[in-house]
Short mmCIF file of C-alpha atoms and ligand atoms in Angstrom, two decimals:
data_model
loop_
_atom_site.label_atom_id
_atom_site.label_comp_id
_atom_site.label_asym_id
_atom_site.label_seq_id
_atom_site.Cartn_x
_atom_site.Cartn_y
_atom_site.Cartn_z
CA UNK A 1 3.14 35.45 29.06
CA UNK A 2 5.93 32.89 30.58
CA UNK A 3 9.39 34.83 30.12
CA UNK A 4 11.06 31.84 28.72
CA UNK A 5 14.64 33.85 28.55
CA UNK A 6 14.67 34.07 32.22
CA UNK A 7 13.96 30.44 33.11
CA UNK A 8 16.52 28.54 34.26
CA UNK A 9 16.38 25.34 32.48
CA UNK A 10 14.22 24.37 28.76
CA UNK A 11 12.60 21.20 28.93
CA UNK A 12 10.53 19.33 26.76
CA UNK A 13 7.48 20.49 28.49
CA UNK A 14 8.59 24.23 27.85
CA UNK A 15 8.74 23.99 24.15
CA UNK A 16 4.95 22.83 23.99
CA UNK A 17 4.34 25.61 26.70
CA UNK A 18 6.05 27.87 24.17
CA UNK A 19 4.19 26.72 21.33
CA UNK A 20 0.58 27.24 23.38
CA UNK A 21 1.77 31.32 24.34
CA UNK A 22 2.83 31.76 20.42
CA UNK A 23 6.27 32.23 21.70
CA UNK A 24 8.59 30.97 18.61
CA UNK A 25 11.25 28.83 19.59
CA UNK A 26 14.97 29.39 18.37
CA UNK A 27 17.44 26.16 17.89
CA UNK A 28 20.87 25.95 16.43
CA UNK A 29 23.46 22.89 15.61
CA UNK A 30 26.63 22.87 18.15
CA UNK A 31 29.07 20.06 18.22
CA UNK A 32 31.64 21.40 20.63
CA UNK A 33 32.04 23.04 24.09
CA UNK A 34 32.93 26.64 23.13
CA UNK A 35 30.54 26.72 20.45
CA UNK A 36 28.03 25.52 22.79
CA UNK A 37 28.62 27.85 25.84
CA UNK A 38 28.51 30.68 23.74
CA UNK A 39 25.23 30.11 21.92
CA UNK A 40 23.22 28.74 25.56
CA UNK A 41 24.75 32.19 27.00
CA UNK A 42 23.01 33.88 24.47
CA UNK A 43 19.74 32.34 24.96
CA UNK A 44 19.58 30.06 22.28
CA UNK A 45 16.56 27.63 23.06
CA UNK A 46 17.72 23.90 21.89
CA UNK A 47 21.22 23.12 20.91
CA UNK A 48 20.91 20.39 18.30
CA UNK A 49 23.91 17.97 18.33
CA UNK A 50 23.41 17.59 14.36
CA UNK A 51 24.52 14.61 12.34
CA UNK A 52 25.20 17.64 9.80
CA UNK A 53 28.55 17.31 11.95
CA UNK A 54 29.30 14.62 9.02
CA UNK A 55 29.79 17.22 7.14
CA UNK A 56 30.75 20.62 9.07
CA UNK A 57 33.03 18.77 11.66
CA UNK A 58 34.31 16.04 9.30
CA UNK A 59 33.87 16.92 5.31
CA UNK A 60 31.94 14.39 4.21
CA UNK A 61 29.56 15.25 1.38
CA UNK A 62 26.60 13.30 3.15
CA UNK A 63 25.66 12.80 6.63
CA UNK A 64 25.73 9.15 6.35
CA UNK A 65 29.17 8.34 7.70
CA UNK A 66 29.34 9.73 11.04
CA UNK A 67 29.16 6.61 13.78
CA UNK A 68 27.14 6.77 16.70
CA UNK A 69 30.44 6.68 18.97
CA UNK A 70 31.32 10.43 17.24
CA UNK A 71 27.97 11.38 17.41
CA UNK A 72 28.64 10.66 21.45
CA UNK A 73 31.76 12.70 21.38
CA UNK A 74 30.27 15.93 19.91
CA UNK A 75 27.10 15.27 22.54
CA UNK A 76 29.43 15.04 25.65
CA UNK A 77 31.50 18.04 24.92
CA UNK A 78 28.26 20.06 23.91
CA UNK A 79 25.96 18.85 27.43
CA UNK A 80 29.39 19.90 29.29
CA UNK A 81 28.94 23.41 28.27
CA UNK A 82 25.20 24.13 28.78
CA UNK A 83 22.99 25.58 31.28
CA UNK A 84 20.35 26.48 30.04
CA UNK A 85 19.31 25.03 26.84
CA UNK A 86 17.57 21.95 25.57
CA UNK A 87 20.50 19.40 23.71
CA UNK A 88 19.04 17.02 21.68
CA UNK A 89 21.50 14.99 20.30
CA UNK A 90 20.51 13.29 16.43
CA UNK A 91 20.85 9.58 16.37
CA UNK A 92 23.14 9.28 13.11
CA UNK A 93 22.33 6.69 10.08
CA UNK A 94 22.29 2.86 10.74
CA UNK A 95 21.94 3.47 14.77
CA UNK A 96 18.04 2.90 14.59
CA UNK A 97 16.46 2.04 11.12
CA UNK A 98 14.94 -1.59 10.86
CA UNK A 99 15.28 -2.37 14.44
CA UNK A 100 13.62 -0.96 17.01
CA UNK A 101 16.27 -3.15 19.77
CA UNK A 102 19.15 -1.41 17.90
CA UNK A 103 17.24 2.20 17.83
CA UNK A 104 16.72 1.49 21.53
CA UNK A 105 19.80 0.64 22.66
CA UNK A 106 21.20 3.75 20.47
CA UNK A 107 19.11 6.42 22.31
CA UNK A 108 20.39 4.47 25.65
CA UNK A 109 23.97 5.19 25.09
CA UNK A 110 23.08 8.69 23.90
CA UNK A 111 21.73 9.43 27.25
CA UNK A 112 23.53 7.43 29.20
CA UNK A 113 27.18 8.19 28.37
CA UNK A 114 26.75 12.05 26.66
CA UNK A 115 23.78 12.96 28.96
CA UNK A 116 21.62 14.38 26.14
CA UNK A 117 18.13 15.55 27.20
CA UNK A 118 16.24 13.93 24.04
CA UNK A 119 17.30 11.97 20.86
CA UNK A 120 16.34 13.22 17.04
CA UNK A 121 15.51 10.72 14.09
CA UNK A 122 14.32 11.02 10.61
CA UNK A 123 11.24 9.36 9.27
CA UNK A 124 7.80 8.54 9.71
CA UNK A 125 6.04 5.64 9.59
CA UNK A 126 8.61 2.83 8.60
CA UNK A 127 10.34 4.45 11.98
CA UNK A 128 7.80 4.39 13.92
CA UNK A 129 8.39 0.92 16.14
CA UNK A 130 11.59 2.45 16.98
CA UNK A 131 10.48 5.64 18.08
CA UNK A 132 7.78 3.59 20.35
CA UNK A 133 10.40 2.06 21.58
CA UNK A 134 12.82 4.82 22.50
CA UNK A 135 9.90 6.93 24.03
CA UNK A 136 8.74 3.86 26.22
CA UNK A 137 12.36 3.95 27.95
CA UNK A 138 11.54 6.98 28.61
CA UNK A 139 13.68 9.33 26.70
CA UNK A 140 11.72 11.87 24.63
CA UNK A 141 12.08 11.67 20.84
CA UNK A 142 12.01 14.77 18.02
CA UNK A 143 10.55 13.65 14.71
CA UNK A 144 12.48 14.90 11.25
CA UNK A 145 10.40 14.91 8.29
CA UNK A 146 10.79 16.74 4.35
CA UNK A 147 14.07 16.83 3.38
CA UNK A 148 15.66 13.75 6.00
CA UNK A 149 19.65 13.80 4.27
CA UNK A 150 19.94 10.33 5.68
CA UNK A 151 17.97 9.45 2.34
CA UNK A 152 19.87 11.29 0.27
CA UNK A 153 20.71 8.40 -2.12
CA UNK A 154 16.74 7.84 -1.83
CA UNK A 155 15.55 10.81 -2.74
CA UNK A 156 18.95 11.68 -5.01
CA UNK A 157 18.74 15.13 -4.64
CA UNK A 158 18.68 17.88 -2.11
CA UNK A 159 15.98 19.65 -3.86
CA UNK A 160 12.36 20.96 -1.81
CA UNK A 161 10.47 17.93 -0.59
CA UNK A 162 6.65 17.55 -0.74
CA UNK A 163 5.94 19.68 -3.67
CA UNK A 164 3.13 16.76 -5.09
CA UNK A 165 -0.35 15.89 -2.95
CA UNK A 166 1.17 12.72 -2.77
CA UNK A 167 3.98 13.28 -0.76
CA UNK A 168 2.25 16.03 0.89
CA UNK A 169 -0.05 13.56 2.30
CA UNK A 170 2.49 11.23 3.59
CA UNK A 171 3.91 13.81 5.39
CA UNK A 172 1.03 15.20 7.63
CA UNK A 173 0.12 11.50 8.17
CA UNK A 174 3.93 10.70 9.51
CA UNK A 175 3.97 14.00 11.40
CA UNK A 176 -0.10 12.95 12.90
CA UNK A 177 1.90 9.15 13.18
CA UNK A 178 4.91 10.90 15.02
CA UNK A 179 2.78 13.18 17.96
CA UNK A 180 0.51 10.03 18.35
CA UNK A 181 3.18 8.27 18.92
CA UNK A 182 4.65 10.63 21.60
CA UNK A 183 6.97 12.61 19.94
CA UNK A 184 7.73 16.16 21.93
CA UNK A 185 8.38 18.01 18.47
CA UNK A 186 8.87 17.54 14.86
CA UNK A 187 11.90 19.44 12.52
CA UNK A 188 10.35 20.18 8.99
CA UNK A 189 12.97 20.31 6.74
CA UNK A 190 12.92 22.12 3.21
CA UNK A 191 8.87 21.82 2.08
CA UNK A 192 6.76 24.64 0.86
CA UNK A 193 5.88 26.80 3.16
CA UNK A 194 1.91 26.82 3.44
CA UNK A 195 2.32 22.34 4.20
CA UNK A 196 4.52 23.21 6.71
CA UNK A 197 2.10 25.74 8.43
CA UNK A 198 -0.79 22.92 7.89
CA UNK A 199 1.51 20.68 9.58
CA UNK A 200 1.90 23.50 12.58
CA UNK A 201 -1.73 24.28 12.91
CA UNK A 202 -2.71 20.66 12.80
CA UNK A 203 -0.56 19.26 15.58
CA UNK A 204 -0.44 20.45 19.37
CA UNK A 205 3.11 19.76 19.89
CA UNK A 206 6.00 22.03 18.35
CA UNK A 207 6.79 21.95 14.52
CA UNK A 208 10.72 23.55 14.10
CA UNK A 209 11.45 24.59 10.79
CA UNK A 210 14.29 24.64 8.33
CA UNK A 211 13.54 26.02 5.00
CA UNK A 212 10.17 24.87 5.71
CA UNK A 213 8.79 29.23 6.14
CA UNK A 214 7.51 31.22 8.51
CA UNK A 215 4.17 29.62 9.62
CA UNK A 216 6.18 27.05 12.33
CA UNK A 217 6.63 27.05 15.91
CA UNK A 218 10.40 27.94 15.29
CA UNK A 219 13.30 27.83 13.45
CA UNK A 220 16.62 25.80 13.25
CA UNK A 221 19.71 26.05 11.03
CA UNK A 222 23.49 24.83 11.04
CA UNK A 223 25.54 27.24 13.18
CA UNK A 224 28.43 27.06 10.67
CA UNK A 225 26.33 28.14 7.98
CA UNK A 226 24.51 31.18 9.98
CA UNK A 227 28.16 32.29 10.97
CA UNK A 228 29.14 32.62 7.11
CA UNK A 229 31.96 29.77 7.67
CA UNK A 230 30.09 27.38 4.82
CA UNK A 231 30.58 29.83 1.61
CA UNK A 232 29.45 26.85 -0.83
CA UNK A 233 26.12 26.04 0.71
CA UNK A 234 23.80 28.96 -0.35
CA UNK A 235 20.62 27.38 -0.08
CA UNK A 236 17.34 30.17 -0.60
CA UNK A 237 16.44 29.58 3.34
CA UNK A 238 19.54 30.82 5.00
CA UNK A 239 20.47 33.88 6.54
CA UNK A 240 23.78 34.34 6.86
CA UNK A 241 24.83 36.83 10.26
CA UNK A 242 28.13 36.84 9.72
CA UNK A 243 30.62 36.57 7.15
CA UNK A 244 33.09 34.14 9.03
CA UNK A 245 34.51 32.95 6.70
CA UNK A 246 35.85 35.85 5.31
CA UNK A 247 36.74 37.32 8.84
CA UNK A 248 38.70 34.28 10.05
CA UNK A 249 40.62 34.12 6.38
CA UNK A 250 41.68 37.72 6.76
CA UNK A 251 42.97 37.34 10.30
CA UNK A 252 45.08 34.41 9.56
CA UNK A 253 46.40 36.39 6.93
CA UNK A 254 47.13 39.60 8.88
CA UNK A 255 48.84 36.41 11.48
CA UNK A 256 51.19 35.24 8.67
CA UNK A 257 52.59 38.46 7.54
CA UNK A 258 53.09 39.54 11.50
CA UNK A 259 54.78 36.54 11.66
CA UNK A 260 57.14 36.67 8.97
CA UNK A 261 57.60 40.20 8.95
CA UNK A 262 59.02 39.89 12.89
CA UNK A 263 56.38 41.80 13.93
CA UNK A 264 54.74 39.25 16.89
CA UNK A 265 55.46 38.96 19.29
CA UNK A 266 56.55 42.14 20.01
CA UNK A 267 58.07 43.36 23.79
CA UNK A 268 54.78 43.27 25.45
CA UNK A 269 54.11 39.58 24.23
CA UNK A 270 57.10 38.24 25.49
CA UNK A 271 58.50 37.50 29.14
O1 LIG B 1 21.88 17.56 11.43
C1 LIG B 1 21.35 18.67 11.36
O2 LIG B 1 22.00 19.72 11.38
C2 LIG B 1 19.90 18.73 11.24
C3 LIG B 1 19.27 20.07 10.99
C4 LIG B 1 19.44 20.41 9.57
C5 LIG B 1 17.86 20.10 11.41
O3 LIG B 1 19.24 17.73 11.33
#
């Protein structure tokens, strides 16, 4: 087996490689530099420049604001810290529904100005002229299907997609539609878990999951959420590695009363 922690650089073609050899394949959100350098240095797989930055980076209830011009900001200062992993950056809502010229252009400045290595949309087959289009300029695309929050006001909840054969359906036809079509991987976001291992076994290329189980190709979640810094969002899926929150509160704290109390600086923090 390929020791994918030792190569020097993840491409597109390593994460079907990975997939092949069983080996799972680990991606977090980043939206900044020192966020980013510290989760490529610790072998993190893909860094996903979410459009969950809508609401981590800029508390908004929805990921529906954020402009494509932000979502380039969070990119560049993300590719500027990596080495090592894959950044795909997500192209945010209104940058690529209904027109595939729009959705191409998009992608374009994605690459071009913040130098992502792929682009990320949600949907299936009423996206599928502009992922065509975005993967014949070259740039490889990652599919999103399940729970896509763009459609929030769709769908009006954030509850588990897919639960009825119906929907079920649709979704391992768009996610057949989206590796026909040329995607290089597909996030599965919040569906039962024995669809979204269907959806793994039935496709060659990599199926990431989020709330979607433990029969996928690998896992994603939001790094602010994994770090305990979200304490409102407890959704069943997520495992929570730290309590940052908590951590960070307490040492401001402990900052204030050093402060006020004239203890810092002290004579060995001052010139
Ligand atoms: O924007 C995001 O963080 C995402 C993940 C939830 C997959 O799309």
């Amino acid at each position: 087996m390929t020791t994918f922690k030792k190569l020097k650089k993840i491409t597109t073609h390593t994460l079907v490689e990975m997939k092949h050899e069983g080996v799972k394949i680990s991606m977090l959100t980043a939206y900044d530099y020192t966020f980013a350098k510290i989760i490529d240095n610790a072998g993190i797989d893909v860094i996903l420049v979410g459009d969950s930055a809508s609401n981590v980076m800029a508390g908004h209830i929805s990921t529906l604001p954020i402009t494509l011009d932000q979502m380039i900001y969070h990119a560049q200062s993300v590719v500027r810290a990596v080495n090592r992993a894959l950044v795909v950056c997500d192209m945010p809502f209104g940058s690529y529904q209904g027109d595939s010229k729009n959705a191409l252009n998009s992608s374009i400045r994605i690459m071009k100005e913040a130098e992502a290595h792929a682009v990320k949309l949600e949907g299936g087959v009423e996206v599928v002229d502009s992922v065509r289009r975005i993967i014949s300029a070259g740039i490889p695309v990652m599919g999103h299907l399940g729970l896509t929050p763009q459609s929030i006001y769709k769908f009006g909840t954030y509850s588990v997609r897919a639960k009825e054969e119906k929907e079920a359906e649709q979704l391992i036809s768009d996610a057949k539609l989206l590796e026909e079509t040329g995607c290089f991987a597909i996030v599965l976001e919040k569906i039962p878990a024995k669809l979204a291992k269907k959806v793994a076994e039935s496709l060659t290329i990599p199926v990431i999951g989020i709330g979607a189980g433990k029969y996928v190709d690998g896992q994603v979640l939001v790094l602010h959420d994994m770090l305990g810094m979200t304490k409102e969002f407890n959704p069943r899926f997520l495992r929570r590695y730290m309590n940052l929150h908590d951590d960070i509160s307490s040492a401001v704290g402990r900052y204030v009363d050093d402060v006020k109390s004239l203890d810092f600086p002290n004579e060995e923090e001052q010139y």
